[in-house]
PDB file of C-alpha atoms in Angstrom:
ATOM      1  CA  MET A   1      60.753-121.489-122.588  1.00  0.00           C
ATOM      2  CA  CYS A   2      63.979-122.874-124.060  1.00  0.00           C
ATOM      3  CA  THR A   3      67.389-122.367-125.374  1.00  0.00           C
ATOM      4  CA  SER A   4      68.719-123.247-128.840  1.00  0.00           C
ATOM      5  CA  LEU A   5      71.659-122.525-131.047  1.00  0.00           C
ATOM      6  CA  THR A   6      72.838-124.187-134.529  1.00  0.00           C
ATOM      7  CA  TYR A   7      77.044-124.821-135.108  1.00  0.00           C
ATOM      8  CA  THR A   8      79.346-126.233-137.058  1.00  0.00           C
ATOM      9  CA  ALA A   9      82.331-128.020-135.786  1.00  0.00           C
ATOM     10  CA  ALA A  10      86.119-127.633-138.073  1.00  0.00           C
ATOM     11  CA  THR A  11      85.331-131.181-138.916  1.00  0.00           C
ATOM     12  CA  GLY A  12      82.626-129.791-141.106  1.00  0.00           C
ATOM     13  CA  HIS A  13      79.829-131.050-139.422  1.00  0.00           C
ATOM     14  CA  HIS A  14      76.366-128.977-138.662  1.00  0.00           C
ATOM     15  CA  PHE A  15      74.692-129.342-135.289  1.00  0.00           C
ATOM     16  CA  PHE A  16      71.992-128.022-133.531  1.00  0.00           C
ATOM     17  CA  GLY A  17      71.041-128.070-130.312  1.00  0.00           C
ATOM     18  CA  ARG A  18      68.387-127.534-127.312  1.00  0.00           C
ATOM     19  CA  THR A  19      67.122-127.467-124.201  1.00  0.00           C
ATOM     20  CA  MET A  20      63.832-128.117-123.849  1.00  0.00           C
ATOM     21  CA  ASP A  21      62.009-125.881-120.981  1.00  0.00           C
ATOM     22  CA  PHE A  22      58.246-126.451-120.971  1.00  0.00           C
ATOM     23  CA  PRO A  23      55.108-125.990-118.099  1.00  0.00           C
ATOM     24  CA  THR A  24      53.866-130.039-118.521  1.00  0.00           C
ATOM     25  CA  THR A  25      54.091-133.061-117.114  1.00  0.00           C
ATOM     26  CA  THR A  26      53.989-135.519-120.016  1.00  0.00           C
ATOM     27  CA  PRO A  27      57.382-137.391-120.583  1.00  0.00           C
ATOM     28  CA  TRP A  28      59.205-136.161-123.428  1.00  0.00           C
ATOM     29  CA  ARG A  29      61.149-138.923-125.070  1.00  0.00           C
ATOM     30  CA  PRO A  30      62.818-140.042-128.491  1.00  0.00           C
ATOM     31  CA  VAL A  31      60.453-140.566-131.163  1.00  0.00           C
ATOM     32  CA  PHE A  32      60.443-141.771-134.719  1.00  0.00           C
ATOM     33  CA  LEU A  33      57.755-141.459-137.511  1.00  0.00           C
ATOM     34  CA  PRO A  34      58.471-143.624-140.442  1.00  0.00           C
ATOM     35  CA  ARG A  35      58.092-142.354-144.201  1.00  0.00           C
ATOM     36  CA  HIS A  36      54.563-142.832-145.346  1.00  0.00           C
ATOM     37  CA  TYR A  37      52.998-142.412-141.643  1.00  0.00           C
ATOM     38  CA  ARG A  38      49.311-140.694-141.669  1.00  0.00           C
ATOM     39  CA  TRP A  39      49.266-138.383-138.715  1.00  0.00           C
ATOM     40  CA  GLN A  40      46.346-136.410-138.008  1.00  0.00           C
ATOM     41  CA  THR A  41      46.176-132.606-137.398  1.00  0.00           C
ATOM     42  CA  ALA A  42      44.516-131.266-134.713  1.00  0.00           C
ATOM     43  CA  LEU A  43      42.272-129.849-136.982  1.00  0.00           C
ATOM     44  CA  ASN A  44      41.225-133.528-137.827  1.00  0.00           C
ATOM     45  CA  THR A  45      42.397-133.452-141.238  1.00  0.00           C
ATOM     46  CA  THR A  46      45.167-136.605-141.904  1.00  0.00           C
ATOM     47  CA  ARG A  47      48.086-135.611-143.942  1.00  0.00           C
ATOM     48  CA  THR A  48      51.005-137.767-145.177  1.00  0.00           C
ATOM     49  CA  THR A  49      55.422-137.705-144.541  1.00  0.00           C
ATOM     50  CA  ARG A  50      57.388-138.705-147.379  1.00  0.00           C
ATOM     51  CA  TYR A  51      60.311-138.967-144.671  1.00  0.00           C
ATOM     52  CA  ALA A  52      61.064-140.537-141.981  1.00  0.00           C
ATOM     53  CA  LEU A  53      62.227-138.178-139.167  1.00  0.00           C
ATOM     54  CA  LEU A  54      63.483-138.750-135.361  1.00  0.00           C
ATOM     55  CA  GLY A  55      63.740-136.409-132.780  1.00  0.00           C
ATOM     56  CA  GLY A  56      62.291-135.636-128.739  1.00  0.00           C
ATOM     57  CA  GLY A  57      58.528-135.729-128.668  1.00  0.00           C
ATOM     58  CA  ARG A  58      55.932-137.010-126.644  1.00  0.00           C
ATOM     59  CA  ILE A  59      52.304-139.161-127.283  1.00  0.00           C
ATOM     60  CA  SER A  60      48.471-137.194-127.266  1.00  0.00           C
ATOM     61  CA  ALA A  61      46.639-138.385-124.155  1.00  0.00           C
ATOM     62  CA  ASP A  62      43.194-137.973-126.060  1.00  0.00           C
ATOM     63  CA  PHE A  63      44.281-138.927-130.559  1.00  0.00           C
ATOM     64  CA  SER A  64      46.223-140.538-132.381  1.00  0.00           C
ATOM     65  CA  ALA A  65      49.438-138.206-132.731  1.00  0.00           C
ATOM     66  CA  TYR A  66      52.590-137.459-131.917  1.00  0.00           C
ATOM     67  CA  LEU A  67      53.793-133.930-131.258  1.00  0.00           C
ATOM     68  CA  MET A  68      57.311-132.908-131.401  1.00  0.00           C
ATOM     69  CA  ALA A  69      59.375-130.517-130.306  1.00  0.00           C
ATOM     70  CA  ASP A  70      62.130-130.949-132.394  1.00  0.00           C
ATOM     71  CA  GLY A  71      63.934-133.710-135.078  1.00  0.00           C
ATOM     72  CA  VAL A  72      65.700-134.309-137.771  1.00  0.00           C
ATOM     73  CA  ASN A  73      64.536-135.839-140.974  1.00  0.00           C
ATOM     74  CA  GLU A  74      66.386-138.975-143.492  1.00  0.00           C
ATOM     75  CA  ASN A  75      67.702-135.684-145.327  1.00  0.00           C
ATOM     76  CA  GLY A  76      69.689-134.010-142.535  1.00  0.00           C
ATOM     77  CA  LEU A  77      66.363-130.596-142.112  1.00  0.00           C
ATOM     78  CA  THR A  78      65.590-129.833-138.261  1.00  0.00           C
ATOM     79  CA  CYS A  79      63.030-127.729-137.088  1.00  0.00           C
ATOM     80  CA  ALA A  80      62.356-126.932-133.537  1.00  0.00           C
ATOM     81  CA  GLU A  81      60.060-124.977-131.623  1.00  0.00           C
ATOM     82  CA  LEU A  82      60.328-122.544-129.107  1.00  0.00           C
ATOM     83  CA  TYR A  83      58.299-120.478-127.026  1.00  0.00           C
ATOM     84  CA  LEU A  84      56.821-116.520-128.084  1.00  0.00           C
ATOM     85  CA  PRO A  85      54.194-115.543-126.131  1.00  0.00           C
ATOM     86  CA  GLY A  86      53.062-112.438-126.419  1.00  0.00           C
ATOM     87  CA  ALA A  87      54.190-112.112-130.040  1.00  0.00           C
ATOM     88  CA  VAL A  88      52.275-114.474-132.494  1.00  0.00           C
ATOM     89  CA  ASP A  89      49.165-114.242-134.764  1.00  0.00           C
ATOM     90  CA  TYR A  90      47.789-116.905-135.763  1.00  0.00           C
ATOM     91  CA  ALA A  91      44.501-117.214-137.623  1.00  0.00           C
ATOM     92  CA  ASP A  92      40.921-117.399-136.791  1.00  0.00           C
ATOM     93  CA  ASP A  93      39.923-120.220-139.356  1.00  0.00           C
ATOM     94  CA  PRO A  94      41.350-122.205-141.811  1.00  0.00           C
ATOM     95  CA  ILE A  95      41.883-120.786-145.328  1.00  0.00           C
ATOM     96  CA  PRO A  96      40.389-122.923-148.402  1.00  0.00           C
ATOM     97  CA  GLY A  97      43.246-124.539-150.798  1.00  0.00           C
ATOM     98  CA  HIS A  98      46.252-124.096-147.820  1.00  0.00           C
ATOM     99  CA  ALA A  99      47.694-126.490-146.072  1.00  0.00           C
ATOM    100  CA  ASN A 100      45.914-125.272-142.896  1.00  0.00           C
ATOM    101  CA  LEU A 101      48.236-126.431-139.735  1.00  0.00           C
ATOM    102  CA  THR A 102      47.965-125.828-135.607  1.00  0.00           C
ATOM    103  CA  PRO A 103      50.984-124.591-134.033  1.00  0.00           C
ATOM    104  CA  GLN A 104      51.334-128.073-133.050  1.00  0.00           C
ATOM    105  CA  ASP A 105      51.821-129.586-135.890  1.00  0.00           C
ATOM    106  CA  PHE A 106      53.941-127.226-138.043  1.00  0.00           C
ATOM    107  CA  ILE A 107      57.086-129.724-137.123  1.00  0.00           C
ATOM    108  CA  ASN A 108      55.571-132.836-138.720  1.00  0.00           C
ATOM    109  CA  TRP A 109      54.858-130.594-141.496  1.00  0.00           C
ATOM    110  CA  VAL A 110      58.322-129.064-142.177  1.00  0.00           C
ATOM    111  CA  LEU A 111      59.998-132.646-140.964  1.00  0.00           C
ATOM    112  CA  GLY A 112      57.744-135.428-142.788  1.00  0.00           C
ATOM    113  CA  GLU A 113      57.505-133.310-146.074  1.00  0.00           C
ATOM    114  CA  HIS A 114      60.316-131.441-147.460  1.00  0.00           C
ATOM    115  CA  ALA A 115      63.748-132.447-147.795  1.00  0.00           C
ATOM    116  CA  THR A 116      65.762-129.005-147.441  1.00  0.00           C
ATOM    117  CA  LEU A 117      65.666-125.388-146.092  1.00  0.00           C
ATOM    118  CA  ALA A 118      64.685-124.303-149.550  1.00  0.00           C
ATOM    119  CA  GLU A 119      61.685-126.155-150.265  1.00  0.00           C
ATOM    120  CA  VAL A 120      59.784-125.621-146.668  1.00  0.00           C
ATOM    121  CA  VAL A 121      60.516-121.598-148.001  1.00  0.00           C
ATOM    122  CA  ALA A 122      58.663-122.440-150.977  1.00  0.00           C
ATOM    123  CA  ASP A 123      55.807-123.928-149.280  1.00  0.00           C
ATOM    124  CA  LEU A 124      56.129-121.204-146.503  1.00  0.00           C
ATOM    125  CA  PRO A 125      53.032-119.259-148.979  1.00  0.00           C
ATOM    126  CA  HIS A 126      50.138-121.551-148.482  1.00  0.00           C
ATOM    127  CA  VAL A 127      50.183-122.546-145.547  1.00  0.00           C
ATOM    128  CA  THR A 128      47.584-121.289-142.570  1.00  0.00           C
ATOM    129  CA  LEU A 129      48.655-121.111-138.709  1.00  0.00           C
ATOM    130  CA  VAL A 130      44.902-121.752-137.244  1.00  0.00           C
ATOM    131  CA  GLY A 131      45.015-120.782-133.458  1.00  0.00           C
ATOM    132  CA  ARG A 132      42.794-124.038-132.038  1.00  0.00           C
ATOM    133  CA  LYS A 133      43.930-125.831-129.063  1.00  0.00           C
ATOM    134  CA  TRP A 134      45.850-129.573-129.718  1.00  0.00           C
ATOM    135  CA  GLY A 135      43.951-132.054-128.353  1.00  0.00           C
ATOM    136  CA  ALA A 136      42.945-131.729-124.843  1.00  0.00           C
ATOM    137  CA  ASP A 137      45.663-129.242-124.590  1.00  0.00           C
ATOM    138  CA  LYS A 138      44.342-125.954-122.143  1.00  0.00           C
ATOM    139  CA  TYR A 139      45.808-123.459-124.504  1.00  0.00           C
ATOM    140  CA  VAL A 140      46.396-122.327-127.974  1.00  0.00           C
ATOM    141  CA  TYR A 141      50.742-122.743-127.916  1.00  0.00           C
ATOM    142  CA  PRO A 142      52.399-119.528-128.708  1.00  0.00           C
ATOM    143  CA  PHE A 143      55.782-120.978-130.781  1.00  0.00           C
ATOM    144  CA  HIS A 144      58.557-120.183-133.576  1.00  0.00           C
ATOM    145  CA  TRP A 145      60.631-122.330-135.047  1.00  0.00           C
ATOM    146  CA  ILE A 146      64.498-122.250-136.002  1.00  0.00           C
ATOM    147  CA  LEU A 147      65.337-124.866-138.582  1.00  0.00           C
ATOM    148  CA  SER A 148      68.617-125.731-140.432  1.00  0.00           C
ATOM    149  CA  ASP A 149      69.585-127.971-142.836  1.00  0.00           C
ATOM    150  CA  ARG A 150      73.261-129.767-143.982  1.00  0.00           C
ATOM    151  CA  SER A 151      74.106-126.417-146.219  1.00  0.00           C
ATOM    152  CA  GLY A 152      75.077-124.802-142.525  1.00  0.00           C
ATOM    153  CA  GLN A 153      71.984-121.991-142.875  1.00  0.00           C
ATOM    154  CA  THR A 154      70.028-121.218-139.814  1.00  0.00           C
ATOM    155  CA  LEU A 155      66.323-119.873-140.910  1.00  0.00           C
ATOM    156  CA  VAL A 156      64.019-118.657-138.564  1.00  0.00           C
ATOM    157  CA  ILE A 157      59.976-118.523-138.688  1.00  0.00           C
ATOM    158  CA  GLU A 158      58.249-116.287-136.650  1.00  0.00           C
ATOM    159  CA  PRO A 159      54.458-115.928-137.036  1.00  0.00           C
ATOM    160  CA  THR A 160      53.766-112.905-135.644  1.00  0.00           C
ATOM    161  CA  GLY A 161      51.076-111.203-138.483  1.00  0.00           C
ATOM    162  CA  GLY A 162      50.276-111.602-142.558  1.00  0.00           C
ATOM    163  CA  PRO A 163      52.014-114.613-145.051  1.00  0.00           C
ATOM    164  CA  LEU A 164      54.466-116.824-143.005  1.00  0.00           C
ATOM    165  CA  THR A 165      58.230-115.636-144.001  1.00  0.00           C
ATOM    166  CA  ALA A 166      61.336-117.088-142.354  1.00  0.00           C
ATOM    167  CA  LYS A 167      64.151-114.881-142.086  1.00  0.00           C
ATOM    168  CA  PRO A 168      67.807-115.788-141.477  1.00  0.00           C
ATOM    169  CA  ASP A 169      69.161-116.276-138.731  1.00  0.00           C
ATOM    170  CA  ALA A 170      72.830-115.556-138.815  1.00  0.00           C
ATOM    171  CA  ALA A 171      73.631-115.726-134.972  1.00  0.00           C
ATOM    172  CA  ALA A 172      72.520-119.096-134.976  1.00  0.00           C
ATOM    173  CA  VAL A 173      70.801-118.655-131.917  1.00  0.00           C
ATOM    174  CA  LEU A 174      67.204-118.468-130.553  1.00  0.00           C
ATOM    175  CA  THR A 175      65.263-118.106-126.822  1.00  0.00           C
ATOM    176  CA  ASN A 176      61.581-117.117-126.339  1.00  0.00           C
ATOM    177  CA  THR A 177      59.675-113.540-126.785  1.00  0.00           C
ATOM    178  CA  PRO A 178      61.180-111.273-127.984  1.00  0.00           C
ATOM    179  CA  VAL A 179      61.304-111.573-131.771  1.00  0.00           C
ATOM    180  CA  LEU A 180      64.666-112.295-133.578  1.00  0.00           C
ATOM    181  CA  ALA A 181      65.718-109.021-134.294  1.00  0.00           C
ATOM    182  CA  THR A 182      65.417-107.735-131.073  1.00  0.00           C
ATOM    183  CA  HIS A 183      67.731-110.328-129.958  1.00  0.00           C
ATOM    184  CA  LEU A 184      70.024-109.514-132.222  1.00  0.00           C
ATOM    185  CA  GLN A 185      69.947-105.189-131.208  1.00  0.00           C
ATOM    186  CA  ASN A 186      70.096-106.133-127.189  1.00  0.00           C
ATOM    187  CA  LEU A 187      73.311-108.633-128.476  1.00  0.00           C
ATOM    188  CA  ASN A 188      74.919-105.587-130.010  1.00  0.00           C
ATOM    189  CA  ASP A 189      74.039-103.502-126.955  1.00  0.00           C
ATOM    190  CA  PHE A 190      75.580-105.485-124.365  1.00  0.00           C
ATOM    191  CA  LEU A 191      78.376-105.888-126.863  1.00  0.00           C
ATOM    192  CA  GLY A 192      79.066-101.958-127.886  1.00  0.00           C
ATOM    193  CA  VAL A 193      78.057-102.683-130.996  1.00  0.00           C
ATOM    194  CA  PRO A 194      76.127-100.294-133.247  1.00  0.00           C
ATOM    195  CA  GLY A 195      73.578-101.144-135.738  1.00  0.00           C
ATOM    196  CA  PRO A 196      71.148-103.992-135.497  1.00  0.00           C
ATOM    197  CA  ASP A 197      72.220-106.267-137.075  1.00  0.00           C
ATOM    198  CA  PHE A 198      74.183-109.782-136.562  1.00  0.00           C
ATOM    199  CA  THR A 199      78.127-109.231-138.558  1.00  0.00           C
ATOM    200  CA  PRO A 200      82.005-109.964-138.012  1.00  0.00           C
ATOM    201  CA  ALA A 201      81.996-106.602-135.518  1.00  0.00           C
ATOM    202  CA  THR A 202      79.569-108.710-133.201  1.00  0.00           C
ATOM    203  CA  ILE A 203      81.551-112.193-133.253  1.00  0.00           C
ATOM    204  CA  THR A 204      85.054-109.831-132.609  1.00  0.00           C
ATOM    205  CA  ALA A 205      83.038-108.100-129.756  1.00  0.00           C
ATOM    206  CA  ALA A 206      82.098-111.691-128.803  1.00  0.00           C
ATOM    207  CA  LYS A 207      85.763-113.272-128.789  1.00  0.00           C
ATOM    208  CA  SER A 208      87.105-110.060-126.764  1.00  0.00           C
ATOM    209  CA  TYR A 209      84.585-111.091-124.537  1.00  0.00           C
ATOM    210  CA  ILE A 210      85.209-114.500-124.168  1.00  0.00           C
ATOM    211  CA  ALA A 211      88.799-113.351-123.521  1.00  0.00           C
ATOM    212  CA  SER A 212      88.476-110.742-120.646  1.00  0.00           C
ATOM    213  CA  GLY A 213      87.405-113.590-118.660  1.00  0.00           C
ATOM    214  CA  ALA A 214      84.146-111.287-117.401  1.00  0.00           C
ATOM    215  CA  PRO A 215      80.696-113.812-116.642  1.00  0.00           C
ATOM    216  CA  LEU A 216      78.242-113.939-118.816  1.00  0.00           C
ATOM    217  CA  PRO A 217      74.575-113.246-118.232  1.00  0.00           C
ATOM    218  CA  ALA A 218      72.662-115.518-115.673  1.00  0.00           C
ATOM    219  CA  GLY A 219      68.918-116.305-115.584  1.00  0.00           C
ATOM    220  CA  PRO A 220      66.204-117.805-116.799  1.00  0.00           C
ATOM    221  CA  VAL A 221      65.146-114.578-118.479  1.00  0.00           C
ATOM    222  CA  PRO A 222      65.103-114.960-122.421  1.00  0.00           C
ATOM    223  CA  THR A 223      67.231-112.087-123.467  1.00  0.00           C
ATOM    224  CA  ARG A 224      69.846-113.106-120.832  1.00  0.00           C
ATOM    225  CA  ARG A 225      69.536-116.362-122.338  1.00  0.00           C
ATOM    226  CA  PHE A 226      70.193-115.684-125.860  1.00  0.00           C
ATOM    227  CA  ILE A 227      72.955-112.815-125.231  1.00  0.00           C
ATOM    228  CA  HIS A 228      74.799-115.667-122.848  1.00  0.00           C
ATOM    229  CA  MET A 229      74.322-118.724-125.737  1.00  0.00           C
ATOM    230  CA  ALA A 230      75.343-116.146-128.531  1.00  0.00           C
ATOM    231  CA  VAL A 231      78.622-114.923-126.540  1.00  0.00           C
ATOM    232  CA  GLN A 232      79.435-118.416-125.441  1.00  0.00           C
ATOM    233  CA  ARG A 233      78.813-119.975-129.461  1.00  0.00           C
ATOM    234  CA  TRP A 234      80.675-116.690-131.219  1.00  0.00           C
ATOM    235  CA  GLY A 235      83.508-116.297-128.221  1.00  0.00           C
ATOM    236  CA  THR A 236      85.079-119.566-128.353  1.00  0.00           C
ATOM    237  CA  PRO A 237      87.543-121.069-130.442  1.00  0.00           C
ATOM    238  CA  THR A 238      85.969-123.751-132.990  1.00  0.00           C
ATOM    239  CA  ILE A 239      85.878-127.116-131.818  1.00  0.00           C
ATOM    240  CA  ALA A 240      87.804-129.261-133.786  1.00  0.00           C
ATOM    241  CA  THR A 241      86.387-132.834-133.310  1.00  0.00           C
ATOM    242  CA  THR A 242      82.958-134.041-133.751  1.00  0.00           C
ATOM    243  CA  ASP A 243      82.740-136.301-129.880  1.00  0.00           C
ATOM    244  CA  ALA A 244      84.084-132.692-128.593  1.00  0.00           C
ATOM    245  CA  THR A 245      81.907-130.302-130.057  1.00  0.00           C
ATOM    246  CA  VAL A 246      78.546-132.973-128.414  1.00  0.00           C
ATOM    247  CA  THR A 247      80.168-132.351-125.106  1.00  0.00           C
ATOM    248  CA  GLN A 248      81.052-128.575-125.373  1.00  0.00           C
ATOM    249  CA  LEU A 249      77.311-128.187-126.514  1.00  0.00           C
ATOM    250  CA  PHE A 250      76.259-130.389-123.819  1.00  0.00           C
ATOM    251  CA  ASP A 251      77.921-128.301-121.787  1.00  0.00           C
ATOM    252  CA  TRP A 252      76.942-125.110-123.032  1.00  0.00           C
ATOM    253  CA  LEU A 253      72.965-126.074-122.253  1.00  0.00           C
ATOM    254  CA  ALA A 254      73.455-127.163-119.171  1.00  0.00           C
ATOM    255  CA  ALA A 255      74.477-123.369-118.414  1.00  0.00           C
ATOM    256  CA  VAL A 256      71.318-122.406-119.503  1.00  0.00           C
ATOM    257  CA  ILE A 257      68.489-125.094-117.948  1.00  0.00           C
ATOM    258  CA  LEU A 258      65.454-124.016-116.072  1.00  0.00           C
ATOM    259  CA  PRO A 259      65.959-125.772-112.354  1.00  0.00           C
ATOM    260  CA  TYR A 260      63.308-128.351-111.543  1.00  0.00           C
ATOM    261  CA  ASP A 261      61.415-127.025-108.483  1.00  0.00           C
ATOM    262  CA  PRO A 262      59.009-129.971-107.148  1.00  0.00           C
ATOM    263  CA  ALA A 263      57.058-128.303-104.635  1.00  0.00           C
ATOM    264  CA  ARG A 264      55.771-126.780-108.133  1.00  0.00           C
ATOM    265  CA  ARG A 265      55.311-129.536-110.198  1.00  0.00           C
ATOM    266  CA  ASN A 266      51.917-129.532-110.882  1.00  0.00           C
ATOM    267  CA  GLN A 267      51.636-125.687-111.507  1.00  0.00           C
ATOM    268  CA  GLY A 268      50.624-124.944-114.773  1.00  0.00           C
ATOM    269  CA  ASN A 269      53.629-121.997-114.795  1.00  0.00           C
ATOM    270  CA  HIS A 270      56.257-123.706-113.736  1.00  0.00           C
ATOM    271  CA  ASN A 271      58.844-124.240-116.672  1.00  0.00           C
ATOM    272  CA  TYR A 272      61.184-126.386-116.004  1.00  0.00           C
ATOM    273  CA  THR A 273      63.892-128.174-118.570  1.00  0.00           C
ATOM    274  CA  HIS A 274      62.884-131.675-119.495  1.00  0.00           C
ATOM    275  CA  TYR A 275      66.451-132.526-121.102  1.00  0.00           C
ATOM    276  CA  ARG A 276      68.731-131.290-123.860  1.00  0.00           C
ATOM    277  CA  GLY A 277      69.169-132.334-127.368  1.00  0.00           C
ATOM    278  CA  ILE A 278      71.422-132.237-129.352  1.00  0.00           C
ATOM    279  CA  ILE A 279      71.333-133.400-133.216  1.00  0.00           C
ATOM    280  CA  ASP A 280      74.366-134.597-135.362  1.00  0.00           C
ATOM    281  CA  LEU A 281      72.702-133.742-138.976  1.00  0.00           C
ATOM    282  CA  THR A 282      76.029-135.296-140.828  1.00  0.00           C
ATOM    283  CA  ARG A 283      74.989-138.358-139.652  1.00  0.00           C
ATOM    284  CA  LEU A 284      72.045-138.158-138.166  1.00  0.00           C
ATOM    285  CA  THR A 285      71.829-138.874-134.931  1.00  0.00           C
ATOM    286  CA  TYR A 286      70.256-137.632-132.292  1.00  0.00           C
ATOM    287  CA  PHE A 287      71.530-136.965-128.725  1.00  0.00           C
ATOM    288  CA  PHE A 288      69.125-136.947-125.691  1.00  0.00           C
ATOM    289  CA  MET A 289      69.530-137.013-122.050  1.00  0.00           C
ATOM    290  CA  SER A 290      66.773-136.693-119.876  1.00  0.00           C
ATOM    291  CA  ARG A 291      66.469-134.257-116.911  1.00  0.00           C
ATOM    292  CA  THR A 292      65.465-136.981-114.644  1.00  0.00           C
ATOM    293  CA  THR A 293      68.089-139.553-115.346  1.00  0.00           C
ATOM    294  CA  ASN A 294      71.145-137.522-116.872  1.00  0.00           C
ATOM    295  CA  ARG A 295      71.272-140.573-119.752  1.00  0.00           C
ATOM    296  CA  LEU A 296      72.728-140.404-122.731  1.00  0.00           C
ATOM    297  CA  GLN A 297      70.591-142.068-125.622  1.00  0.00           C
ATOM    298  CA  GLN A 298      72.097-142.023-128.546  1.00  0.00           C
ATOM    299  CA  ILE A 299      69.965-142.866-131.805  1.00  0.00           C
ATOM    300  CA  THR A 300      70.989-143.055-135.376  1.00  0.00           C
ATOM    301  CA  LEU A 301      68.487-142.147-137.959  1.00  0.00           C
ATOM    302  CA  THR A 302      70.259-144.905-140.844  1.00  0.00           C
ATOM    303  CA  PRO A 303      68.864-145.573-144.073  1.00  0.00           C
ATOM    304  CA  GLU A 304      67.721-149.137-143.024  1.00  0.00           C
ATOM    305  CA  MET A 305      65.743-147.616-140.369  1.00  0.00           C
ATOM    306  CA  ALA A 306      64.376-144.896-143.562  1.00  0.00           C
ATOM    307  CA  ALA A 307      63.651-147.303-145.641  1.00  0.00           C
ATOM    308  CA  HIS A 308      62.377-150.398-143.620  1.00  0.00           C
ATOM    309  CA  ARG A 309      60.601-149.268-140.229  1.00  0.00           C
ATOM    310  CA  HIS A 310      56.511-148.465-140.824  1.00  0.00           C
ATOM    311  CA  PHE A 311      55.724-147.645-137.462  1.00  0.00           C
ATOM    312  CA  PRO A 312      56.100-145.092-135.330  1.00  0.00           C
ATOM    313  CA  HIS A 313      58.095-145.808-132.222  1.00  0.00           C
ATOM    314  CA  ALA A 314      58.518-143.526-128.691  1.00  0.00           C
ATOM    315  CA  TYR A 315      62.139-144.983-127.275  1.00  0.00           C
ATOM    316  CA  PRO A 316      61.672-144.615-123.160  1.00  0.00           C
ATOM    317  CA  ALA A 317      61.791-141.669-121.854  1.00  0.00           C
ATOM    318  CA  ASP A 318      64.828-142.488-119.274  1.00  0.00           C
TER     319      ASP A 318
END
C-alpha cells in the first residue's frame, strides 16, 4: 500500500512525501548509499552508482544489497515505489543488451545513475523489469513509481506491458491500484468535474470542497486515499514557509496511515504504515518518522557527504 505526493511551497522549495505501508516486519530505516557504490541486483549482476543517495530502506537478510523504498540523490531527483497489484506485467527473462532489473532494483538504478527526470526518461527504452524475486522474498512485488526533481515536475512509471514509459502526474499524488489514469477519473467523478484529466477545473472544485467543510474520504482503500490526498493538497491554500510545509505534510500523511495491529504482526497480508517520510528536494533533507517512536529524524545529504563518504550507512530505525 502507500500514499505519496509532491508539493511546491510558496518559497519555491519542492517536496516529496509518503507513507510507507507494507506487510514486512523487517525494520525500515534511513539509508545512505555513496557515489561509486557497487551493488548486486537480484539478477546477480553488478551495477555502480554515479551519485550519492539518501532515503528509506532496509538491509537484505541474504545478500549484500539495500532495498530502497524511496529516496533523493545529490542532484535533487526523487523516486519512490508503491504497490500496484493486479496491474503489472513484468518480463519473464532478461533481454540481452538491456539494463535488466528486478522491481526492487529500480530505485537504486534511477537515483544512483541519473541526475534528472529527463535522463531517466531517455534511458527507459533500454530497461527491462524482470519478474524475479529479490533475495529470499516470497513474492515478486508489483510496483509503480512516482518521480520528481527540482523542476517541480512529477512523473509516474507503471509497468503494465510493453516498453517502459513515464507519464506526467498533474495531480502530484499516487497511491496503489488502480493505475493513475483511473485514479484521475475517479477524482473528477468525486468532485463533479467532467472528463478524465486533471485540469484547472479539478483544482477549483477541490478548493470549493475544502471550503465547504465536507469530510474527506477515509479508510484504507487506495482510491479513497488518492481522492483524500488530492483534494487536501489542491484545495488547501499554498503553504508559506518550508518549516510549515514539513509540518503540514506530516499532518496530511498522518490522516491516511494504515494502523498497526499487534495481533496480526506475523500475518503476511497485514499492511500497516512503517514510517512517514518527507524529502525537501531543494535542501536535500530527508525527514523520517518511524511508527514505533514517532521520533523525527532529520538528515541532510550535504556536498561533503556526497564527496567524502565512501561506504553505505544505515541509520537507526527509531
